[in-house]
XYZ file of C-alpha atoms in Angstrom:
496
model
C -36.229 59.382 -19.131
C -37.300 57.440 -22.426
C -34.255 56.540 -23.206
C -33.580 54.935 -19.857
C -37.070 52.991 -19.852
C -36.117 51.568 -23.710
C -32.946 51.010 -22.261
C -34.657 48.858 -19.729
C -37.383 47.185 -21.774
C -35.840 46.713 -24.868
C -34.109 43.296 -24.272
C -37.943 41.968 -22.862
C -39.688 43.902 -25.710
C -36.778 41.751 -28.350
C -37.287 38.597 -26.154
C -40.750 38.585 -26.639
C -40.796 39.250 -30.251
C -38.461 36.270 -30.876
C -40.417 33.524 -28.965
C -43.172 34.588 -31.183
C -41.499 34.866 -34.203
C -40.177 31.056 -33.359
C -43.502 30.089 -32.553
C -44.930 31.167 -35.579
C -42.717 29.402 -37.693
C -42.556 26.406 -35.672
C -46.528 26.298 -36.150
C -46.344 27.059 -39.905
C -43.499 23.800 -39.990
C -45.749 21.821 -38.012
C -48.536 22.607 -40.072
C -47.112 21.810 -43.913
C -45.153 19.064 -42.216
C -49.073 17.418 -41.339
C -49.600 18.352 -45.368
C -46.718 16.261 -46.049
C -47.526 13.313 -44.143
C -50.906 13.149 -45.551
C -50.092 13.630 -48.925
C -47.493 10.331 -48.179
C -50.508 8.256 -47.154
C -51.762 8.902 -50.986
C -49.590 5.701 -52.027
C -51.488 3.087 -49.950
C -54.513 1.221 -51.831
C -56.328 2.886 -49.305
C -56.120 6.885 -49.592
C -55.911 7.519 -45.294
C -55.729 10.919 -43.516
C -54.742 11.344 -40.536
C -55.963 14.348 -38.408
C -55.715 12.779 -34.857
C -54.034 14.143 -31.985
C -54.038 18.255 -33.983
C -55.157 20.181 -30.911
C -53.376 23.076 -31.609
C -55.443 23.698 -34.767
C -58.497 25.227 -34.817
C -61.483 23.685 -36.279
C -61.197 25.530 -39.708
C -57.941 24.448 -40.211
C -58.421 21.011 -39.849
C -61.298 21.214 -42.339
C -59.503 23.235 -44.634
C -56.678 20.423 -44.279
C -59.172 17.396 -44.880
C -60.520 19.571 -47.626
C -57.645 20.308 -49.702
C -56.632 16.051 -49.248
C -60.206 15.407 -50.417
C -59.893 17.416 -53.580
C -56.407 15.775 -54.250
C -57.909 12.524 -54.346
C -60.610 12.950 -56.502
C -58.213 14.878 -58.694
C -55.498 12.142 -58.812
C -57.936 9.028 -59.111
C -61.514 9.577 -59.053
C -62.328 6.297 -59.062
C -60.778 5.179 -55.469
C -63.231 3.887 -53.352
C -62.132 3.722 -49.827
C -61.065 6.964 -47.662
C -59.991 6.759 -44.381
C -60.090 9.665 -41.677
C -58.957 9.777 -38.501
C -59.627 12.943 -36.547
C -59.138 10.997 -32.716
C -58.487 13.625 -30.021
C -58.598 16.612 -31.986
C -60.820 18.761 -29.330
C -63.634 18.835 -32.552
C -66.796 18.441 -30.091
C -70.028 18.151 -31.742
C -70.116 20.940 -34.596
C -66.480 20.489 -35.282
C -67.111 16.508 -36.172
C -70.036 17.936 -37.978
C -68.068 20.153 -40.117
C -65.648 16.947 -40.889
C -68.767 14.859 -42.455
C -70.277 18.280 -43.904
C -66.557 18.517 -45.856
C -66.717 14.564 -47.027
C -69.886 15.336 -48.486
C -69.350 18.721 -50.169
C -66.382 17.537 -51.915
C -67.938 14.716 -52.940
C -70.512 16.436 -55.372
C -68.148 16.876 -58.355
C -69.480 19.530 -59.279
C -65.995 20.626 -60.805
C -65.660 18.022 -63.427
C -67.253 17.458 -66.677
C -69.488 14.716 -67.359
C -66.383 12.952 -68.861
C -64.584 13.395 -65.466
C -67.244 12.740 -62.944
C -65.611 8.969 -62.281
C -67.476 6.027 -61.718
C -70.284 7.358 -59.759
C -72.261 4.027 -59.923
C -69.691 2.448 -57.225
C -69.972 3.804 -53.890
C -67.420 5.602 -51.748
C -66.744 3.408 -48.717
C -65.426 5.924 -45.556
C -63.873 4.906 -42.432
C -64.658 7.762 -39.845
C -62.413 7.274 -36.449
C -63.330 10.311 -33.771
C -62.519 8.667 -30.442
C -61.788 11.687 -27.779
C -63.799 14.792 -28.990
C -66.040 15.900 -26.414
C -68.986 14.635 -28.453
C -72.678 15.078 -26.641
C -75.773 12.959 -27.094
C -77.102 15.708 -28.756
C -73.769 15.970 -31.531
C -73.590 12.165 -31.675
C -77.585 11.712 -32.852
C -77.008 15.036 -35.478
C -74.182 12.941 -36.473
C -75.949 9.637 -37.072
C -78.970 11.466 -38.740
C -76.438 13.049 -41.384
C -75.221 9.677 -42.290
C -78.217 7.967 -42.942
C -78.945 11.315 -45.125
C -75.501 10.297 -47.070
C -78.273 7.208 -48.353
C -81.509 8.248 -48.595
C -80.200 11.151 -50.515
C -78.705 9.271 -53.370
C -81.031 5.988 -52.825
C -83.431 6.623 -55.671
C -81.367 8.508 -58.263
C -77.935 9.958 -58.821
C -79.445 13.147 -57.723
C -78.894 14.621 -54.096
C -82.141 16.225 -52.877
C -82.348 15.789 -49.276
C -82.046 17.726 -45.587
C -79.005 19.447 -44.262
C -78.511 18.251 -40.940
C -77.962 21.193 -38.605
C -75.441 21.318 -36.139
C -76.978 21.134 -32.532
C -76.582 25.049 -32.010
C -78.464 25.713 -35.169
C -81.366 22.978 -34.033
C -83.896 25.502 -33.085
C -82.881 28.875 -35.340
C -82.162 27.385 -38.400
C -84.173 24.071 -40.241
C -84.169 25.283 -43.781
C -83.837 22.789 -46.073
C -81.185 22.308 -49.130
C -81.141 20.851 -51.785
C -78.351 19.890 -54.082
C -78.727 19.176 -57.456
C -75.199 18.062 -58.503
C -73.954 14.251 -59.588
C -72.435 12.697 -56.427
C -71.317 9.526 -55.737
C -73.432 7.056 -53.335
C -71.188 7.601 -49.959
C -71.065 5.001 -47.514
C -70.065 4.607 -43.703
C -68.266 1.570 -43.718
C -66.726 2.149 -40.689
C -67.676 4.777 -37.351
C -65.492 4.828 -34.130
C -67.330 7.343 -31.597
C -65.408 5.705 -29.030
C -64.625 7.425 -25.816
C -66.853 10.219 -26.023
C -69.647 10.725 -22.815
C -72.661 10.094 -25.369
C -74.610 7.783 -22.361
C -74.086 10.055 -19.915
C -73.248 14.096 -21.597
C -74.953 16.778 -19.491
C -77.396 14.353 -17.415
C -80.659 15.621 -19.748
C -82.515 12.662 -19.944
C -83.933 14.006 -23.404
C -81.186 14.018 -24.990
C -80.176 10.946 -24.408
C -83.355 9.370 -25.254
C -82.903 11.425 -28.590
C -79.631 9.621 -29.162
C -80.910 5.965 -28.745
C -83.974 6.958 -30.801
C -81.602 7.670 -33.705
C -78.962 5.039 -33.066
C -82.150 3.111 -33.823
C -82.935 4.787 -36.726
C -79.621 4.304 -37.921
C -79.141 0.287 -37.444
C -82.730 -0.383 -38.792
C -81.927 2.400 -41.896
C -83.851 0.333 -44.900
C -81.266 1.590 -47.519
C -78.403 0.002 -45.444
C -77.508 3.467 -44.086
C -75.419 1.735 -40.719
C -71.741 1.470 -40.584
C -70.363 -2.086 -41.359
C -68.117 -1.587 -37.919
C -69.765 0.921 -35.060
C -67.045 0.764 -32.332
C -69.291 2.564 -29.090
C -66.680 1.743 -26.475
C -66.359 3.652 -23.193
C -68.960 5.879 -23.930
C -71.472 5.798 -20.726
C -73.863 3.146 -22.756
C -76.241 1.848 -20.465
C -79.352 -1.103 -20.756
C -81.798 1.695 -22.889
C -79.148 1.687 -25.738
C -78.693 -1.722 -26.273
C -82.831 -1.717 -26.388
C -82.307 0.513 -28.757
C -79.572 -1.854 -30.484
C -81.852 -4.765 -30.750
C -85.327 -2.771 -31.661
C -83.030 -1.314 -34.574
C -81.613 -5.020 -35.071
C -85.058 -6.307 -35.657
C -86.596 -3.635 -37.741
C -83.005 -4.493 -40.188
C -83.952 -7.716 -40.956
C -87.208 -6.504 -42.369
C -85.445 -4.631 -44.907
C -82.201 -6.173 -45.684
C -82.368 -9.591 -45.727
C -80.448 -9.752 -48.970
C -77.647 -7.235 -48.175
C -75.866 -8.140 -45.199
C -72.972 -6.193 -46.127
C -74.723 -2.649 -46.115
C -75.700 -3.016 -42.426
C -74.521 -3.711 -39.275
C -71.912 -6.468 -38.751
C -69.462 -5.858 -35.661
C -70.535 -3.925 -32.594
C -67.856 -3.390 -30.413
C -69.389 -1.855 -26.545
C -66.389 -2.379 -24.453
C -65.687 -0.388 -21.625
C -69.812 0.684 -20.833
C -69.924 -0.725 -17.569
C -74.113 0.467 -17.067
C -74.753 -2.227 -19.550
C -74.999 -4.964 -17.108
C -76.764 -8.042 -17.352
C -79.774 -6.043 -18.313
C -78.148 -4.544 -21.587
C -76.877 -7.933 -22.622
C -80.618 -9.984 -22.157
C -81.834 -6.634 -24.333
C -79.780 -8.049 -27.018
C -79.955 -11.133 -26.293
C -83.761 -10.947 -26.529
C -83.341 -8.881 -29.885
C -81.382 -12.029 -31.443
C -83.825 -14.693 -30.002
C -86.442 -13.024 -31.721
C -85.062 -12.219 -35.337
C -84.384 -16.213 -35.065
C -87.847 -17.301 -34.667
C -88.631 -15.515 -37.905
C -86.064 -17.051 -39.375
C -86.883 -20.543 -38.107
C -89.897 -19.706 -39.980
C -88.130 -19.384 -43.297
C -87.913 -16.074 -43.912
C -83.931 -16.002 -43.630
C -82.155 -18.244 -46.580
C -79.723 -20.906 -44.995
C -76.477 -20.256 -45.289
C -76.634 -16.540 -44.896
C -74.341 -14.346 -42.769
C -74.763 -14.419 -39.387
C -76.829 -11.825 -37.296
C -73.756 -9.667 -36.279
C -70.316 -10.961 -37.311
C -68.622 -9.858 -33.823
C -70.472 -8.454 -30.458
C -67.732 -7.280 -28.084
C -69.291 -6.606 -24.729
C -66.132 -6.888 -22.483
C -65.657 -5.204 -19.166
C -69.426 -4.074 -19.426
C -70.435 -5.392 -15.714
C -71.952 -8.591 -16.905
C -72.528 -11.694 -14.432
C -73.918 -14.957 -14.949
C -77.373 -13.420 -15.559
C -76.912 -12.078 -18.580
C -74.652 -14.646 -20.080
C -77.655 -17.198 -19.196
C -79.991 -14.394 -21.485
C -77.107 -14.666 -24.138
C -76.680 -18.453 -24.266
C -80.784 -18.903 -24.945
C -80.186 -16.168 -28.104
C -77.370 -19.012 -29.470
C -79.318 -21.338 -29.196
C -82.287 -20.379 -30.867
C -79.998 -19.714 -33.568
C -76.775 -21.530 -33.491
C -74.296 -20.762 -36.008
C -76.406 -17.739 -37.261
C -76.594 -15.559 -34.230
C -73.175 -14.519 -33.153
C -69.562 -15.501 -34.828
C -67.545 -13.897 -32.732
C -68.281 -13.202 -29.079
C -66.104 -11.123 -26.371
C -67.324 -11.250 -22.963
C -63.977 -10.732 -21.407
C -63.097 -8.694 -17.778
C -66.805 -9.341 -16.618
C -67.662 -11.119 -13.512
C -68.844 -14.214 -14.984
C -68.634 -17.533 -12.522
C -68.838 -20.891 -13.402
C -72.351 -21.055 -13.223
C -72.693 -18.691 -16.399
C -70.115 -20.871 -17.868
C -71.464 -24.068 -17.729
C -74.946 -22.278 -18.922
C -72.911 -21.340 -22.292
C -71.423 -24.426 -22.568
C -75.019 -26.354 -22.364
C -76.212 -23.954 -25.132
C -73.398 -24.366 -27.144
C -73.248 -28.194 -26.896
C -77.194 -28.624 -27.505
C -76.547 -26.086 -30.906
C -73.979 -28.234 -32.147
C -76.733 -31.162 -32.141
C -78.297 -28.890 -34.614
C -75.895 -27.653 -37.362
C -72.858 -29.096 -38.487
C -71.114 -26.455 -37.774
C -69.073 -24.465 -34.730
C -71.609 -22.813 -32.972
C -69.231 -19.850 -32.452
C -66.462 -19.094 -34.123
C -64.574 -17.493 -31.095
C -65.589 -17.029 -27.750
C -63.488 -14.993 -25.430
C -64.054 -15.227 -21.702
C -60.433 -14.048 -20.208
C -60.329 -12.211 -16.870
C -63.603 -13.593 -15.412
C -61.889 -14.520 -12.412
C -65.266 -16.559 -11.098
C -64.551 -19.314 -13.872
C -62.184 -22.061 -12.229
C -62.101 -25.620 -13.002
C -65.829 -26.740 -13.041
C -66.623 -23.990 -15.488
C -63.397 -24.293 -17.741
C -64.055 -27.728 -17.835
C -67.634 -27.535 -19.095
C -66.717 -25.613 -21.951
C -63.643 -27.296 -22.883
C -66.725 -29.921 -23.529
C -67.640 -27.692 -25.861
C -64.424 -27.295 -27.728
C -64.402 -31.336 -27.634
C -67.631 -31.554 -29.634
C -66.941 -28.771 -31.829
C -69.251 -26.078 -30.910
C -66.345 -23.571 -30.527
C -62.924 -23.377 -32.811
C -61.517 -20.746 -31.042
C -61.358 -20.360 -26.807
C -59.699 -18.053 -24.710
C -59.813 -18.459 -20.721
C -56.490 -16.094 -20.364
C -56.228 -15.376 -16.335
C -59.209 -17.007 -14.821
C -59.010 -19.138 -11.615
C -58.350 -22.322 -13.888
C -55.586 -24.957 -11.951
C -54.266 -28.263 -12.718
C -57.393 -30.351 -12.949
C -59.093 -27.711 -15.304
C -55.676 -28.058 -17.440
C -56.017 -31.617 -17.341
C -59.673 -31.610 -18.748
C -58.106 -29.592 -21.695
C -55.707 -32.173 -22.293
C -58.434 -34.905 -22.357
C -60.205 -32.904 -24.265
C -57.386 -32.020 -26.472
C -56.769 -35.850 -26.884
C -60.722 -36.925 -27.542
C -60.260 -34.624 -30.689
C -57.091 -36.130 -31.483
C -58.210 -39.733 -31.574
C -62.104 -38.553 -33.419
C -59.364 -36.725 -36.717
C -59.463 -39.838 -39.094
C -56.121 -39.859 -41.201
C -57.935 -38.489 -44.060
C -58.640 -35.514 -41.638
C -55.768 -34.456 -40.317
C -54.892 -31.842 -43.074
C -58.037 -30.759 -42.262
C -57.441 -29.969 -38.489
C -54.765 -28.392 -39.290
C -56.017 -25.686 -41.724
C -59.058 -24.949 -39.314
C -57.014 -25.872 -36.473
C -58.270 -25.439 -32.639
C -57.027 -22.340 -30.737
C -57.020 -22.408 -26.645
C -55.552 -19.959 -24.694
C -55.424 -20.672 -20.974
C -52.348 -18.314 -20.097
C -52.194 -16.527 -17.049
C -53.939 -19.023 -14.921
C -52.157 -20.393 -11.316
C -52.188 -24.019 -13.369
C -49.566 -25.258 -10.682
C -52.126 -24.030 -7.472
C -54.350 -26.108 -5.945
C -54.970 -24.512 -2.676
C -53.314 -23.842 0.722
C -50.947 -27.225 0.715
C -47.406 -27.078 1.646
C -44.931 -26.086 -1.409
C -43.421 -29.114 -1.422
C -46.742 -31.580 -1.771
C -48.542 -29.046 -4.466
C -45.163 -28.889 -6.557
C -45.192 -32.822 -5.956
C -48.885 -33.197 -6.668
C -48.659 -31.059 -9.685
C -45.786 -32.596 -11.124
C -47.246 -35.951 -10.967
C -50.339 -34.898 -12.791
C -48.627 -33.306 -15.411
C -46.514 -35.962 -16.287
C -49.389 -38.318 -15.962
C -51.464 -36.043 -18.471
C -48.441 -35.901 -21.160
C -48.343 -39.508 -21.073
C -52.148 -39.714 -21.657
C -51.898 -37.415 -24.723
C -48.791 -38.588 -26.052
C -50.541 -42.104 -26.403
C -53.507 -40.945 -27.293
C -52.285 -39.197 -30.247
C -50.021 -42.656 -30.679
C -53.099 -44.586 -31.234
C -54.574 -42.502 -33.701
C -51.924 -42.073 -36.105
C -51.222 -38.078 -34.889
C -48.152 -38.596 -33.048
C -46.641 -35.994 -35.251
C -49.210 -33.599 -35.415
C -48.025 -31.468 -32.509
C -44.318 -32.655 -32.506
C -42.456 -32.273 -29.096
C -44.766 -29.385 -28.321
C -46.080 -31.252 -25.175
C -41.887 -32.077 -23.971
């Protein structure tokens, strides 16, 4: 009777054993194949390990992993000073991101080496954290944003790390001892966070823990030992108008305290994708900006310093002409030392919110001399046609903007033909002395993707005829124009 069941089950019994014998081993392959590929990283300038994308490890392999690449870089060179992680969609959630900063900072104690082989502790370890797609909560993101700002205070005052272990959100209520490390570290620094893609606004709906995030997210932009990342990418992660209060309460408070170090702080904020923001979120910010500028019209900020934020990237965040009106005021109190780089793409701004911009940009310009923005990006506002295009193509004439994208708007020919006038105003105001200039700080417009060629509901043979006319007509214009001034061979037979 045995021998017939065996007889019957054995071939399943030998089946099953192989799959997990190949399994295994394809796991194991997998696994010191990763190794490999990190270790190959080790050649760049830049040590960089990449983690992303490992959801078939468990959490304590990936920080064993990132541990065992930490300790072989401070092994090999102890003196690099840029790491870059990457642990994107890696299922970590909130402890297991936790556990990733916990690992950066453990290993960074040295307290392996001699005092001959500690490194150069006196230059700071820059550390580009990227953990878009982990299930992180309000709760796990404001844990997270608490332990970096420990990463300063800790090693502020001395070369001595005596400070508070952040605990993970489980341990929050049975665990808040304190420890304190006594070894030589290195001053660590967030240059760079990406928290992108995680439901931080929005999480489990508690409306206490997500006023606990946007109290630290305040805490860590106005951080008076420069605690902030450099670059804090928050994109598609259920943002709404209380965080960017939070933003620009946090922006303020920063100026108090670093006015000298721009680079420890906050410089590009990228909040794509949160569509809650709204007009109300932007005139928060906006409103933030106006008001760090009336200090320093007062002369508490040195001319010529950086800019408030280097780059504010609020595309497809639900903004109309409201908030671009809010935004346009904050320039202008400020111009040239507010924004540099502004990205209010896929919104549903009109040409009402354009022509406000525009205005604010051309009445800055009066001011400095010097673009009021370095780039402005207003593509996929479908509400900006020829009226609004036009206004700020004004703009670009007078040199408030160097760099303008109005990629698939409702722009036609007569918008395109203000560009060219534009285009040939600039042209003829380049002296021959300056045209080397122009060239190295040369004038970027991007109108692509715009029905150039439609000019409404007319027969296809009179809008093809009308269109053609104009066009030719308008090459003529700027052929001659750039005749006149000497600059005929500045753009070649681009415009043929």
């Amino acid at each position: 009777k045995y021998c017939r069941m065996w007889s019957i089950f054995h071939p399943t019994v030998v089946a099953i054993l192989v799959i997990y014998v190949i399994l295994y081993q394809c796991d194991a392959v997998q696994s010191a194949s990763t190794t490999n590929n990190l270790m190959q990283y080790k050649k760049l300038e830049v040590p960089f390990i990449d983690l992303s994308y490992l959801t078939h490890l468990d959490t304590k392999r990936l920080y064993q992993i990132l541990k065992d690449n930490i300790q072989n870089e401070f092994g090999s060179n102890n003196n690099f000073r840029q790491l870059q992680i990457d642990v994107s969609s890696s299922c970590l959630g909130d402890s297991g991101v936790l556990d990733m900063v916990e690992c950066l900072a453990e290993e960074n104690k040295n307290d392996d080496h001699g005092d001959d082989d500690v490194g150069d502790l006196s230059s700071p370890l820059h550390v580009s954290l990227e953990a878009r797609m982990n299930h992180i909560s309000p709760l796990g993101a404001s844990s997270l944003f608490d332990r970096i700002i420990s990463f300063r205070n800790q090693t502020s005052s001395s070369g001595e790390i005596d400070g508070n272990r952040i605990a993970k959100p489980e341990e929050n209520v049975k665990d808040n001892h304190q420890t304190h490390y006594k070894q030589k570290s290195r001053n660590i620094f967030m240059n760079s966070l990406d928290l992108g893609f995680n439901d931080i606004g929005h999480g489990s709906g508690d409306k206490k823990e997500i006023y606990a995030f946007n109290k630290s997210l305040k805490r860590l932009i106005e951080n008076e030992v420069g605690g902030c990342p450099r670059v804090l990418r928050l994109d598609v992660c259920g943002l709404g108008a209380p965080s960017c209060r939070a933003i620009g309460k946090g922006l303020i408070e920063r100026e108090k305290h670093v006015l000298n170090q721009p680079s420890q702080s906050l410089r590009e904020l990228y909040l794509s994708g949160n569509d809650a923001i709204g007009d109300g979120g932007l005139a928060a910010l906006a409103a933030a900006l106006k008001t760090i500028a009336k200090e320093d019209n007062r002369g508490e900020r040195k001319q010529g310093k950086a800019s408030i934020l280097d780059h504010l990237d609020v595309s497809s965040c639900g903004i109309g002409d409201v908030g671009v009106e809010a935004i346009a005021i904050g320039i202008d109190s400020k111009p040239g030392g507010c924004i540099k780089r502004l990205n209010l793409s896929n919104n549903q701004i009109t040409d009402e919110g354009a022509i406000a911009l525009s205005k604010a940009l051309i009445n800055g310009r009066q001011k400095i001399n010097d673009y009021c923005l370095d780039t402005l990006d207003l593509s996929n506002n479908h509400g900006i046609g020829d009226e609004g295009a036009t206004a700020l193509f004004e703009a670009l004439e007078c040199g408030a903007i160097r760099s303008l994208s109005l990629r698939s708007c409702s722009i036609k020919w007569r918008g395109a033909a203000a560009l060219g006038r534009s285009l040939a105003n600039i042209a003829l105001d380049c002296s021959s002395e300056e045209v080397s200039l122009c060239n190295s700080n040369g004038i970027e417009v991007d109108i692509s993707g715009n029905h150039i060629g439609k000019n409404g509901p007319r027969k296809k043979s009179s809008v093809h005829e009308n269109v053609m006319n104009g066009m030719t007509f308008l090459s003529k214009r700027i052929k001659s124009s750039l005749k006149d001034a000497g600059l005929n061979t500045l753009v070649g037979s681009s415009l043929e």
